[in-house]
XYZ file of C-alpha atoms in Angstrom:
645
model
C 15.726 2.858 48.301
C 15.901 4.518 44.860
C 16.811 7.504 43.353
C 18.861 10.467 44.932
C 16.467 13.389 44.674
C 13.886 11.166 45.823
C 15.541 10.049 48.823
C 17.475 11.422 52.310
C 18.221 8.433 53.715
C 20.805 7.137 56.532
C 23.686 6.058 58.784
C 26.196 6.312 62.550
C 29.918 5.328 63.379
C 32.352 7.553 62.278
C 34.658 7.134 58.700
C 38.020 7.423 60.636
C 36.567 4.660 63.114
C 35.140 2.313 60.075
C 37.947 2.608 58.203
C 40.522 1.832 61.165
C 38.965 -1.877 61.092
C 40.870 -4.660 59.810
C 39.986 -4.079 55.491
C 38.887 -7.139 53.678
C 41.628 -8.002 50.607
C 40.305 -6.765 47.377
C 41.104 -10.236 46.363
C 38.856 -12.090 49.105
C 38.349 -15.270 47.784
C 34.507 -16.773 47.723
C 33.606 -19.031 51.265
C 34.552 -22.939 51.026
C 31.462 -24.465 49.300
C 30.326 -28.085 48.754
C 30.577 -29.765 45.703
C 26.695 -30.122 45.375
C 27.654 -26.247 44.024
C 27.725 -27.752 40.609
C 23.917 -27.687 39.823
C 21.996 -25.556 36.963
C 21.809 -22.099 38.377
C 18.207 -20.116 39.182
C 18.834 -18.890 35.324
C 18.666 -22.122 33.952
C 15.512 -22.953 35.907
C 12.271 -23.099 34.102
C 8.839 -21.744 36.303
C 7.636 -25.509 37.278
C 11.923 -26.568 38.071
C 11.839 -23.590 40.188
C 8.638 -24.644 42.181
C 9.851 -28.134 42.443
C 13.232 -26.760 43.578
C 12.072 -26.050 47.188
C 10.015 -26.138 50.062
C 8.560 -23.717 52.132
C 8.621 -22.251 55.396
C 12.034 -21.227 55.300
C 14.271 -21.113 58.288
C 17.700 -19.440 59.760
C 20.132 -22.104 61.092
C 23.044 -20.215 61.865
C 24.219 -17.119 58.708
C 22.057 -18.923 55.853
C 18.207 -19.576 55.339
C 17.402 -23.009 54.783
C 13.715 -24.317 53.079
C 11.803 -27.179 54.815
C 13.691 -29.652 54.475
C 17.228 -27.906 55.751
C 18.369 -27.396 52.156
C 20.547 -24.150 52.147
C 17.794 -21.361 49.511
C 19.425 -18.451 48.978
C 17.556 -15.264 48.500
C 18.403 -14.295 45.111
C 15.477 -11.536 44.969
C 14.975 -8.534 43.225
C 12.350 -5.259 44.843
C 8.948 -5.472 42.810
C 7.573 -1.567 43.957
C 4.689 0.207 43.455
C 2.227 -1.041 46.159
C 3.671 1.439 48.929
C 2.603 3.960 46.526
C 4.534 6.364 43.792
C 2.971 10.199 44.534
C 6.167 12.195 45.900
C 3.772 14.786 47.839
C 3.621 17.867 45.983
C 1.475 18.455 42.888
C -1.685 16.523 41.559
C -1.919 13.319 42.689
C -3.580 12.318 39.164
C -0.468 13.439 36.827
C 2.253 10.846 36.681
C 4.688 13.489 36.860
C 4.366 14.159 40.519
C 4.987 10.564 40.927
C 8.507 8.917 41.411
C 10.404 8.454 37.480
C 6.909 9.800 36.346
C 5.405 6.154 37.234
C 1.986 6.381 38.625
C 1.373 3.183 40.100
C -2.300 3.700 41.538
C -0.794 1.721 45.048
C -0.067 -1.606 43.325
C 2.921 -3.717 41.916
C 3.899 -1.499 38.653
C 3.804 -3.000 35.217
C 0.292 -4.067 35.101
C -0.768 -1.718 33.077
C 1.808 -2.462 30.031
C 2.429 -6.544 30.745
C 0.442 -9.268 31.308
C 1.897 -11.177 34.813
C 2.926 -14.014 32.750
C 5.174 -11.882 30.891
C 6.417 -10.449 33.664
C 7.206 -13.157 35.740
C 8.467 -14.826 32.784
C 11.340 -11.591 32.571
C 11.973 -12.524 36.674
C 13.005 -16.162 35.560
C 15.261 -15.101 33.002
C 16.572 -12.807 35.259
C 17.881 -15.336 37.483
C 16.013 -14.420 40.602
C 14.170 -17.044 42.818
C 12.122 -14.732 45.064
C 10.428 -10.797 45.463
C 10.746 -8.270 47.526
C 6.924 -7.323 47.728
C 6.524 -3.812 49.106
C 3.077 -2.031 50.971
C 1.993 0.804 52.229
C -0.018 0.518 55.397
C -2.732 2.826 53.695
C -3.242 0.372 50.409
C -4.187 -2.480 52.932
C -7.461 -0.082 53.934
C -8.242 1.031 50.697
C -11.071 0.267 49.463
C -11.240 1.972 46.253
C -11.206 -0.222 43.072
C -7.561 0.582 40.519
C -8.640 2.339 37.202
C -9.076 0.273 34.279
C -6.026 1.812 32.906
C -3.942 0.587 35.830
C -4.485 -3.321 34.756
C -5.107 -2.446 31.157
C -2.502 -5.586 30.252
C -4.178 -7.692 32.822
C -7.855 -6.745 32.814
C -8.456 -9.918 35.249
C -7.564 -7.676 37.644
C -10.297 -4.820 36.660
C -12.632 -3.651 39.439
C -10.142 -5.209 41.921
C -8.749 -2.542 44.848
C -5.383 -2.462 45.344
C -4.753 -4.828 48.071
C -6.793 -7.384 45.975
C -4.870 -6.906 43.065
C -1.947 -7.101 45.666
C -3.386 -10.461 46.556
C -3.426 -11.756 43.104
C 0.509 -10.794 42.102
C 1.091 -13.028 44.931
C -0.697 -15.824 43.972
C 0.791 -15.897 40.465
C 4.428 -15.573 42.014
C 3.830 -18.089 44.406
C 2.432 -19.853 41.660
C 5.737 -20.006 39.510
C 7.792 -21.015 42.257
C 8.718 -17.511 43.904
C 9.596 -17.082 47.255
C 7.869 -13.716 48.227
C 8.482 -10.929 51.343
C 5.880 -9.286 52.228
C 7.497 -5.867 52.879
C 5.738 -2.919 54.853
C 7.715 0.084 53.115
C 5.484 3.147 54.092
C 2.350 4.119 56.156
C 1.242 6.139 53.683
C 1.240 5.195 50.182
C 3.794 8.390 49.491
C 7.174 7.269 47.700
C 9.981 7.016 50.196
C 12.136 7.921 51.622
C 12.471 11.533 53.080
C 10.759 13.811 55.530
C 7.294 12.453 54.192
C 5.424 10.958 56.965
C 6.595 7.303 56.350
C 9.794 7.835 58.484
C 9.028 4.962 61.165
C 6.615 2.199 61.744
C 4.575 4.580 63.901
C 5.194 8.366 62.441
C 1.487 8.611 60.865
C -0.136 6.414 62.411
C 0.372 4.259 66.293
C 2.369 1.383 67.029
C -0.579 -0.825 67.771
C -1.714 -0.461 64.394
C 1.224 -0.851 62.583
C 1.409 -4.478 64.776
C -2.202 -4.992 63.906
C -1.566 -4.429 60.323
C 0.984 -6.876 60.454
C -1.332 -9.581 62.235
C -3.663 -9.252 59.289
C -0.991 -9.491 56.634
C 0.657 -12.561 57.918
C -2.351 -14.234 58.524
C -3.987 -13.647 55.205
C -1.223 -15.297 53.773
C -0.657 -18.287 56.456
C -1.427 -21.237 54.282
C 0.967 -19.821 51.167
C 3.807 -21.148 52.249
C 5.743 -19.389 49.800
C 4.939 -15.934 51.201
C 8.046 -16.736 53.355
C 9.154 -13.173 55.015
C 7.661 -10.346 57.118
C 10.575 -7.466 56.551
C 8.679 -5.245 58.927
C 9.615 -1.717 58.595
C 11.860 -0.062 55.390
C 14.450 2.610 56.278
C 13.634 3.719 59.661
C 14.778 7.374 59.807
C 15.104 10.401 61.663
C 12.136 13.034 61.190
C 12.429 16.569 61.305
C 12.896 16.692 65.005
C 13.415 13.076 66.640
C 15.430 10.157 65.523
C 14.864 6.390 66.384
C 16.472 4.928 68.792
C 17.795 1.400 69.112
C 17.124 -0.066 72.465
C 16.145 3.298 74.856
C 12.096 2.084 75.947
C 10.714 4.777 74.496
C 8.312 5.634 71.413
C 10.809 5.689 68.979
C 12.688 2.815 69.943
C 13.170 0.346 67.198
C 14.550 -2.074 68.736
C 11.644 -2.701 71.029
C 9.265 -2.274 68.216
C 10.511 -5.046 65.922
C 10.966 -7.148 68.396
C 7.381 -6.746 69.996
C 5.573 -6.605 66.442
C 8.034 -10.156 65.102
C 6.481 -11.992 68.383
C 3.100 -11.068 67.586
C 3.239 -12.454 63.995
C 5.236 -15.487 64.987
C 2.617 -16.211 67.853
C -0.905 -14.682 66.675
C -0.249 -15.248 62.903
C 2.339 -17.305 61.457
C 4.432 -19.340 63.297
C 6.784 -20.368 59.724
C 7.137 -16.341 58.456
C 11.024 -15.058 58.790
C 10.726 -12.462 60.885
C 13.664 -9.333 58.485
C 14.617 -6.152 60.662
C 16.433 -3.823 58.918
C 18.607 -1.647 60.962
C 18.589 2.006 61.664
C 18.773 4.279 58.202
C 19.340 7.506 59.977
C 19.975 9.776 62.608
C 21.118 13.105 63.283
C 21.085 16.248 61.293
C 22.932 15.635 57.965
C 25.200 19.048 58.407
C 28.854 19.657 58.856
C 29.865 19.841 62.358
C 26.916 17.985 63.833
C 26.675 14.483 64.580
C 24.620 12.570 61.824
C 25.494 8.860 60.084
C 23.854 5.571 59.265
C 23.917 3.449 62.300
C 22.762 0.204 59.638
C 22.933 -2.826 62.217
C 26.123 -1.905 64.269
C 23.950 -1.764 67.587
C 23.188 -5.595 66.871
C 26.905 -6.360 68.171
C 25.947 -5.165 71.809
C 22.063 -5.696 71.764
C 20.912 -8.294 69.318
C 16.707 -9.381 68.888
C 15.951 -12.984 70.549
C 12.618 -13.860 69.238
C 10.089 -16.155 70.593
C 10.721 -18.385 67.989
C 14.064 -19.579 67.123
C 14.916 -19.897 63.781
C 13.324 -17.193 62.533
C 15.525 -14.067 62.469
C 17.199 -12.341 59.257
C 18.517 -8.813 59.722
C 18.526 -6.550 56.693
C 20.500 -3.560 55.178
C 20.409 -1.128 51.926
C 23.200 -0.058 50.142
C 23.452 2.870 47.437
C 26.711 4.065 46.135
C 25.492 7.823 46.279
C 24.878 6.903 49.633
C 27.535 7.205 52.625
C 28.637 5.802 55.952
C 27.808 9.238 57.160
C 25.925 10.914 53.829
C 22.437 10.828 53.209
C 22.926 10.850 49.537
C 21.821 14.642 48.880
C 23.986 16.453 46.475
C 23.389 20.232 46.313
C 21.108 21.365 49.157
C 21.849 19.104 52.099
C 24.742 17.672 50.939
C 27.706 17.351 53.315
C 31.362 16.481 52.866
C 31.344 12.965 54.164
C 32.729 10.712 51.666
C 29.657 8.356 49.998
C 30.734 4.083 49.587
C 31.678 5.179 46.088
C 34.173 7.553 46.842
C 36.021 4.835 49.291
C 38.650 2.444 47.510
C 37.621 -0.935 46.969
C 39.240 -2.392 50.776
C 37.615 1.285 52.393
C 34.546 0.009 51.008
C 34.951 -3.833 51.977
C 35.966 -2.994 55.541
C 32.823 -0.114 56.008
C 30.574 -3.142 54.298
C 31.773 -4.926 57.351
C 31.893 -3.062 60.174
C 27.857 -1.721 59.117
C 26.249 -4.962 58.771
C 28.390 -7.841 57.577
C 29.816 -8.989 60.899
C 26.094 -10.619 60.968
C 27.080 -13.612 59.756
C 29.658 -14.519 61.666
C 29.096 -17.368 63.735
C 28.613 -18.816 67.122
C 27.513 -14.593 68.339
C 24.149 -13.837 69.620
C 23.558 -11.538 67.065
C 24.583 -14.613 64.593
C 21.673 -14.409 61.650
C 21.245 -14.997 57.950
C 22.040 -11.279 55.969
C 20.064 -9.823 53.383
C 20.867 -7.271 51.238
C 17.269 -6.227 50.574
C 18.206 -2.913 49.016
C 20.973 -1.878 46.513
C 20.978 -0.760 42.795
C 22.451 1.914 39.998
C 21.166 3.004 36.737
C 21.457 1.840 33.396
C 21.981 5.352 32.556
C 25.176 6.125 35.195
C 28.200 7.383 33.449
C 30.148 8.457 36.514
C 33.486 6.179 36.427
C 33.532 6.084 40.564
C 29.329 4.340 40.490
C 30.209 2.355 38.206
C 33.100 1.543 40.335
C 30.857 1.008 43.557
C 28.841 -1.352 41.296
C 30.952 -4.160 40.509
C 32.538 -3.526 43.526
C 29.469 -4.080 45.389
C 28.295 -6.882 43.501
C 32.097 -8.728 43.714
C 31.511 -8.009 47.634
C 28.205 -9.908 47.653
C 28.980 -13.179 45.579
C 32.114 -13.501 47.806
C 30.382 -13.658 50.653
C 28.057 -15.695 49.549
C 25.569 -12.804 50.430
C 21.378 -13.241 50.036
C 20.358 -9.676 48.090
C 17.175 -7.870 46.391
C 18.191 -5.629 43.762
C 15.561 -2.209 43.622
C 14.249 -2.044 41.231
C 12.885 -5.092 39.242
C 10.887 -3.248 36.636
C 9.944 0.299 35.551
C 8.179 1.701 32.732
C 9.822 3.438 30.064
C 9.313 6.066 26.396
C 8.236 9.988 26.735
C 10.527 10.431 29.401
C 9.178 8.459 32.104
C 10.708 5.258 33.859
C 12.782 4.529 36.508
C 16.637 3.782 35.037
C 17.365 1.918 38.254
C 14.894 -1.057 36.817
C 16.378 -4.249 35.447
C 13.494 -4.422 32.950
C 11.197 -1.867 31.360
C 8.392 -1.732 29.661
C 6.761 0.990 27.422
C 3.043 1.850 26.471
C 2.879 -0.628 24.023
C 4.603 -3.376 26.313
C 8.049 -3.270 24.741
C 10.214 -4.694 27.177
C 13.735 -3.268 27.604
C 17.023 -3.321 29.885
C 19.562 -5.889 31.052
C 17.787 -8.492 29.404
C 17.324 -7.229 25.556
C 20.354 -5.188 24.924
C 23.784 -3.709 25.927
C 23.203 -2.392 29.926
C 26.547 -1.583 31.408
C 25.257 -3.300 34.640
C 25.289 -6.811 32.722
C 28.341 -8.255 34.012
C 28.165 -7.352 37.414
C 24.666 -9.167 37.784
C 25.459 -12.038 35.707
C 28.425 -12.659 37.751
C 26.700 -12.188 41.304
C 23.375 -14.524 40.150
C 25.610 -17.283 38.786
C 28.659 -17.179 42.016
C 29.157 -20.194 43.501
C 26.614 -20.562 46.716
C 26.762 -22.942 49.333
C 24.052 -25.257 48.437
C 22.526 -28.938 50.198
C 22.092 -29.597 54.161
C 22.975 -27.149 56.605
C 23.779 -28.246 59.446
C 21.722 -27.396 62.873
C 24.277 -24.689 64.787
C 24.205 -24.216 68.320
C 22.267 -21.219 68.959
C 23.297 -18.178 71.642
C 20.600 -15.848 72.395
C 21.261 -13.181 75.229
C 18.658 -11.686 76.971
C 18.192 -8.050 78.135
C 15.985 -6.228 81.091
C 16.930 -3.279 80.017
C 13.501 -1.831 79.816
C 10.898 -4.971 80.429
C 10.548 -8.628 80.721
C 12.570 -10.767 78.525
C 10.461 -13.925 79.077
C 11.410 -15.827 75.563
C 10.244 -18.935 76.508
C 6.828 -19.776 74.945
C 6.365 -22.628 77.628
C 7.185 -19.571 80.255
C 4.628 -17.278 78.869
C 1.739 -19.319 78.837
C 2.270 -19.884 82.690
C 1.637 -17.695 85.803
C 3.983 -14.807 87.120
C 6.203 -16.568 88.990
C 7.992 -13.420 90.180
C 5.230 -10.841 90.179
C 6.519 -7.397 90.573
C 9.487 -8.211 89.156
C 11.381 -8.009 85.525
C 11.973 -11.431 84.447
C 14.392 -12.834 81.872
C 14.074 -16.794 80.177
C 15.624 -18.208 77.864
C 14.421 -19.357 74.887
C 13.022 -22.956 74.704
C 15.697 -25.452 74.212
C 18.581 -23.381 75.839
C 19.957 -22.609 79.036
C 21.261 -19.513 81.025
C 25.034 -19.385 80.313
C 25.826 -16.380 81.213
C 25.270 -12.973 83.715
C 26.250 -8.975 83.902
C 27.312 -7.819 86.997
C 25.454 -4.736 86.222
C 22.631 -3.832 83.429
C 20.445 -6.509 84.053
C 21.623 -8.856 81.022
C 21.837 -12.690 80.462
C 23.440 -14.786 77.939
C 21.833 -18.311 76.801
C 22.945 -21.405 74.741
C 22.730 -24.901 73.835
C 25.543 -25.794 72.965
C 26.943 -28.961 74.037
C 23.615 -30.177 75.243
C 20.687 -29.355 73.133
C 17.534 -29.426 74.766
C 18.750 -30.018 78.459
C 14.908 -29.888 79.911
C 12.534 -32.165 80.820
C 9.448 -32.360 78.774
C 7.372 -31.640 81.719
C 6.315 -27.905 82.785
C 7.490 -28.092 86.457
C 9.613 -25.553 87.472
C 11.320 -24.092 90.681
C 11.824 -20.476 91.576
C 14.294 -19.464 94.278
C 14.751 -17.179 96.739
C 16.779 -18.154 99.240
C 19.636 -20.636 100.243
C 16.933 -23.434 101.093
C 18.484 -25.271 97.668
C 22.180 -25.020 98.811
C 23.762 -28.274 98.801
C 27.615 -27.519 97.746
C 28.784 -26.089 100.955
C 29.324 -22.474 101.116
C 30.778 -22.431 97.121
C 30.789 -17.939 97.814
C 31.510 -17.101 101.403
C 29.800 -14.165 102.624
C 26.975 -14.198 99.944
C 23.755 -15.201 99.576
C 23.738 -18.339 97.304
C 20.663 -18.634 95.222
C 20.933 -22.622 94.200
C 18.944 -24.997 92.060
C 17.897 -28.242 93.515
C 19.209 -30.904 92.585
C 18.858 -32.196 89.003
C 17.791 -28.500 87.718
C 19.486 -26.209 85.691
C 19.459 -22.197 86.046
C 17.097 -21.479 82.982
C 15.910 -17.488 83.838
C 16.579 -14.680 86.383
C 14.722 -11.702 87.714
C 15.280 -8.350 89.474
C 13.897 -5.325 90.865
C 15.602 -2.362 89.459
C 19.208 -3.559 89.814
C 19.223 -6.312 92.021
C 18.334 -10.229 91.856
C 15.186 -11.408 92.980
C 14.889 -14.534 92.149
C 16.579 -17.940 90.176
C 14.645 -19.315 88.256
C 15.140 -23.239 88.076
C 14.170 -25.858 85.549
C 14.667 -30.050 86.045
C 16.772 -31.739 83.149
C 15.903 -34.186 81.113
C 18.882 -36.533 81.833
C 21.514 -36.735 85.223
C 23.120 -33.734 85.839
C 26.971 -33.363 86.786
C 27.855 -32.674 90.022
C 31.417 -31.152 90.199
C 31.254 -27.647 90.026
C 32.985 -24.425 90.187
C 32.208 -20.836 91.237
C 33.068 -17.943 88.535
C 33.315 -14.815 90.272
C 32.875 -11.527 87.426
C 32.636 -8.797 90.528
C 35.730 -7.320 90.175
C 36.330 -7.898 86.147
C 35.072 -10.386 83.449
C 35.613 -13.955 84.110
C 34.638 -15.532 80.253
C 36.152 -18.883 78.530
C 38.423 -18.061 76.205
C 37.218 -16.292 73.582
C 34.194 -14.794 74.537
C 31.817 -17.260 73.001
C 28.201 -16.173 72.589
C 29.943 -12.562 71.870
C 29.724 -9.388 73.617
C 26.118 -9.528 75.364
C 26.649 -6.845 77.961
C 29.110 -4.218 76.526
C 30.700 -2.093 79.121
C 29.980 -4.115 82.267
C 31.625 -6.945 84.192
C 29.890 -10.284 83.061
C 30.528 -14.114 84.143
C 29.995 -17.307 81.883
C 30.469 -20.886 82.257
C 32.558 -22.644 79.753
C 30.596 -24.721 77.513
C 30.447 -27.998 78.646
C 28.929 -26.851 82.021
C 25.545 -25.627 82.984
C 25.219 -22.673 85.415
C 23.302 -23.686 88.620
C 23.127 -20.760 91.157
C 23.575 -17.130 91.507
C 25.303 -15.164 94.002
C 25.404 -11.777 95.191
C 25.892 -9.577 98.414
C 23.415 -6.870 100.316
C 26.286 -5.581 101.997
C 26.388 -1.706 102.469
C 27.677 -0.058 99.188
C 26.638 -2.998 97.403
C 23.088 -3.078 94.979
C 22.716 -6.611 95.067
C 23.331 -7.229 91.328
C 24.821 -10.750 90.283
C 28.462 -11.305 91.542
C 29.208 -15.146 90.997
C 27.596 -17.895 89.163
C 28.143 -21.733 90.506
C 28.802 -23.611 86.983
C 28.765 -27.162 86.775
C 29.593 -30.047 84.164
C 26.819 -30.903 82.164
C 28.098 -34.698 82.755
């Protein structure tokens, strides 16, 4: 987020290895749309249009977020700062010039002190936008302290009100117009991001059980606005000055783990309707020639991807700055390395980079398949450097051809005496003059007309079959509500389900990981809660379908719907009766000696770097094999897949 001084943010994968990916044509044309793409744009949408234009909770089927009724909404959102707090850390905290752009924004949304929220909102519609980016600080949500008169001198409604009250109220009046808000946890401390300055994960100031419990009370004191439609749950994790997250390791400072833990506690103790937006890693290493350092962004979704209790509810997230790199943390002077930043790249380095980091999201039929959005990019109005300007409408071209969701940072700023942040779309002064892309030439004009008014698939999306994998890695992996609110059927054990609705397609022959689907059956289970766990061979009905091995089977008319193990090897099948007759024919699909996939890999790559096994998709996977011979560990050798029908 923001501006470069102010910032030290991000990213992995080398530029050599990036940029030896297949490049995306400068002239990539936009996706196929639907004719219903000739409607009146968001800019041509009046407050009460807007409001009538959708329905809340909003939904991921497949790359896009849909509203209630399955109608593609795009996020066309802009960042609305201030309420994750402005001081930059040195200096007194009362003098606006310690604070980011000179902007003191006493912990709440800024503006309020120079524009009434009419007014303000009334700048959003013009701009085009149909939803906010609402940032907090996990500090402003336990302060108590009523804002200054001064803060809300153009909205003195709002006097005597503390910040997470007045917080409260810039809600209801966006919600109120017909904005889609995300409620966006940017810091712990209300200290601008995003540097060495305490905010650099979910749990660097403060515990991880907090951070979750902060999040419980957020989503649920929202729960009947059903336009507060996101929890984006941490901004920019980063390394500190001696650790770095971690994406997947079990530990403290893994992120993976974190999001994942703190997106099923709002889904099942809060909100069951919020989307549930991880952003990916921001940084790790030490930025310094010769040592390993980059901006990781969501490349470790390919290999482990989030599976949620809830389907339906996952968007991942990235930022993008042009003074930013694949491997640069933005720095110039001090800090700075010699890794090239995405406005140095040609247009196709860029495209391909924008790719590899986080685009591949959206592609369909993966596990890691989920709606994109760009919740962080921006330049200033004041940028005279040929090569950002460059990056700009490259950017922006990038995002309306891929029919991208986006939140530009800034929305608005203050500006006169030298203060204001020239990143804002719209400005206001002391006197509430309002200035920038909207009253006036702004060299950014173009590029954001033409990426709010692209062409966007629009209507009915269609329900996608789902793949979710599943991953013991580190704990259970139980994703099945039904399964959770039952005993321990393998106590001791790590256990893996699949979500509700799918079925186990898939099995490593090492690490512990499972792949699951729907597709070509839906729902395949009964409505009832029986289920069968298995030990032994006492199910084994289809003759001896893996001499030598101990066949774990389902009886007949279940379906393989979990696993467990202990350490590496199986301990149980865990069985689940369909809801209609099961085929009968079947096959065994050995993945001992190499990978034994349908063509194609569908489902993607769910356990990189070890032998897996999958049954096509028109079959359903009935028993497990394996071997206690000596040398062997046990660990899943053959699966026994059947036809569904």
């Amino acid at each position: 987020m923001h501006r470069i001084l102010a910032r030290s943010t991000l990213v992995l994968a080398t530029v050599a290895g990036l940029l030896a990916g297949p490049a995306i044509p400068a002239s990539q044309a936009a996706p196929d749309l639907p004719d219903s793409t000739a409607q009146p744009t968001a800019a041509q949408l009046t407050a009460a249009q807007l409001a009538d234009s959708w329905t809340g909770p909003l939904s991921a089927r497949g790359r896009y977020i849909v509203d209630a009724h399955g109608d593609r909404f795009k996020l066309k959102s802009a960042n609305w700062g201030g309420a994750q707090g402005s001081w930059t850390g040195s200096g007194d905290i009362n003098d606006p010039a310690n604070h980011h752009a000179g902007e003191d924004s006493y912990n709440m949304p800024v503006g309020l002190d120079r524009a009434s929220l009419p007014a303000l909102l009334g700048g959003y519609h013009q701009l085009g936008i149909n939803s906010i980016r609402l940032p907090f600080s996990n500090e402003m949500i336990h302060n108590t302290t009523p804002v200054p008169d001064a803060a809300v001198a153009a909205n003195p409604q709002l006097r005597g009100k503390t910040p997470l009250q007045v917080y409260d109220a810039v809600i209801t009046a966006l919600t109120g117009d017909g904005f889609a808000v995300v409620l966006n946890n940017h810091t712990n401390t209300s200290r601008f991001c995003c540097g060495l300055d305490g905010n650099e994960r979910w749990n660097t100031s403060q515990s991880t059980a907090q951070w979750e419990d902060d999040w419980v009370f957020m989503a649920r004191r929202y729960k009947d606005n059903k336009r507060v439609v996101g929890a984006d749950l941490y901004n920019e994790v980063r390394r500190t000055i001696l650790d770095d997250p971690n994406w997947g390791s079990g530990d403290g400072h893994d992120w993976f783990s974190a999001a994942q833990e703190a997106g099923d506690r709002i889904l099942t103790e809060a909100d069951p309707d919020l989307l549930i937006i991880i952003e990916g890693i921001n940084w790790t290493g030490i930025p310094a020639d010769g040592l390993p350092h980059g901006r990781p962004t969501l490349e470790p979704a390919r290999t482990l991807s989030h599976t949620l209790l809830r389907s339906g509810k996952l968007v991942y997230s990235a930022h993008f700055y042009g003074y930013t790199g694949p491997n640069h943390t933005g720095a110039y002077g001090t800090g700075e390395t010699h890794d090239p930043r995405y406005q140095d790249m040609t247009r196709d380095q860029l495209f391909a980079v924008l790719q590899q980091q986080a685009f591949f999201i959206t592609t369909e039929g993966q596990h890691f398949t989920a709606p994109l959005w760009v919740s962080e990019f921006g330049t200033g109005m004041e940028e005279n450097d040929p090569k950002a300007r460059a990056w700009f409408a490259n950017f922006t071209d990038f995002l309306a051809a891929n029919d991208t969701d986006f939140s530009y940072w800034p929305v608005v700023g203050w500006s006169g005496n030298g203060q204001g942040d020239a990143y804002a779309l719209v400005r206001y002064d002391a006197a509430g003059h309002r200035t920038g892309i909207l009253d006036g030439p702004d060299w950014r004009s173009a590029a954001w007309n033409h990426l709010i008014t692209a062409p966007s698939r629009t209507g009915q999306v269609a329900v996608p079959a789902r793949w979710n994998m599943l991953d013991l890695d580190n704990a259970d992996a139980v994703r099945s509500l039904r399964m959770r609110g039952g005993p321990d059927w393998d106590s001791g054990a790590r256990k893996a389900t699949c979500p509700d609705g799918q079925r186990l397609i898939g099995l490593a022959h090492t690490g512990n990981r499972g792949l699951c689907t729907d597709t070509g059956a839906g729902d395949l289970r009964s409505a009832g809660p029986e289920y069968t766990v298995v030990r032994d061979e006492s199910y084994v009905r289809s003759g001896d379908w893996a001499g030598g091995y101990t066949k774990l089977e389902c009886p007949a008319g279940q379906f393989l719907d979990g696993y467990s193990v202990r350490g590496a090897a199986v301990s149980a099948a865990l069985c689940v009766p369909a809801r209609a007759a099961l085929g009968t024919a079947g096959r065994t699909v050995w993945f001992d000696r190499g990978d034994n996939r349908p063509a194609g890999g569908p489902g993607g790559e769910f356990a990189s770097g070890n032998y897996k096994g999958q049954c096509a998709t028109d079959e359903y996977a009935a028993g497990i094999a394996y071997t206690g011979r000596v040398g062997s560990r046990r660990t899943p050798d053959a699966l026994l897949c059947r036809k569904l029908a």
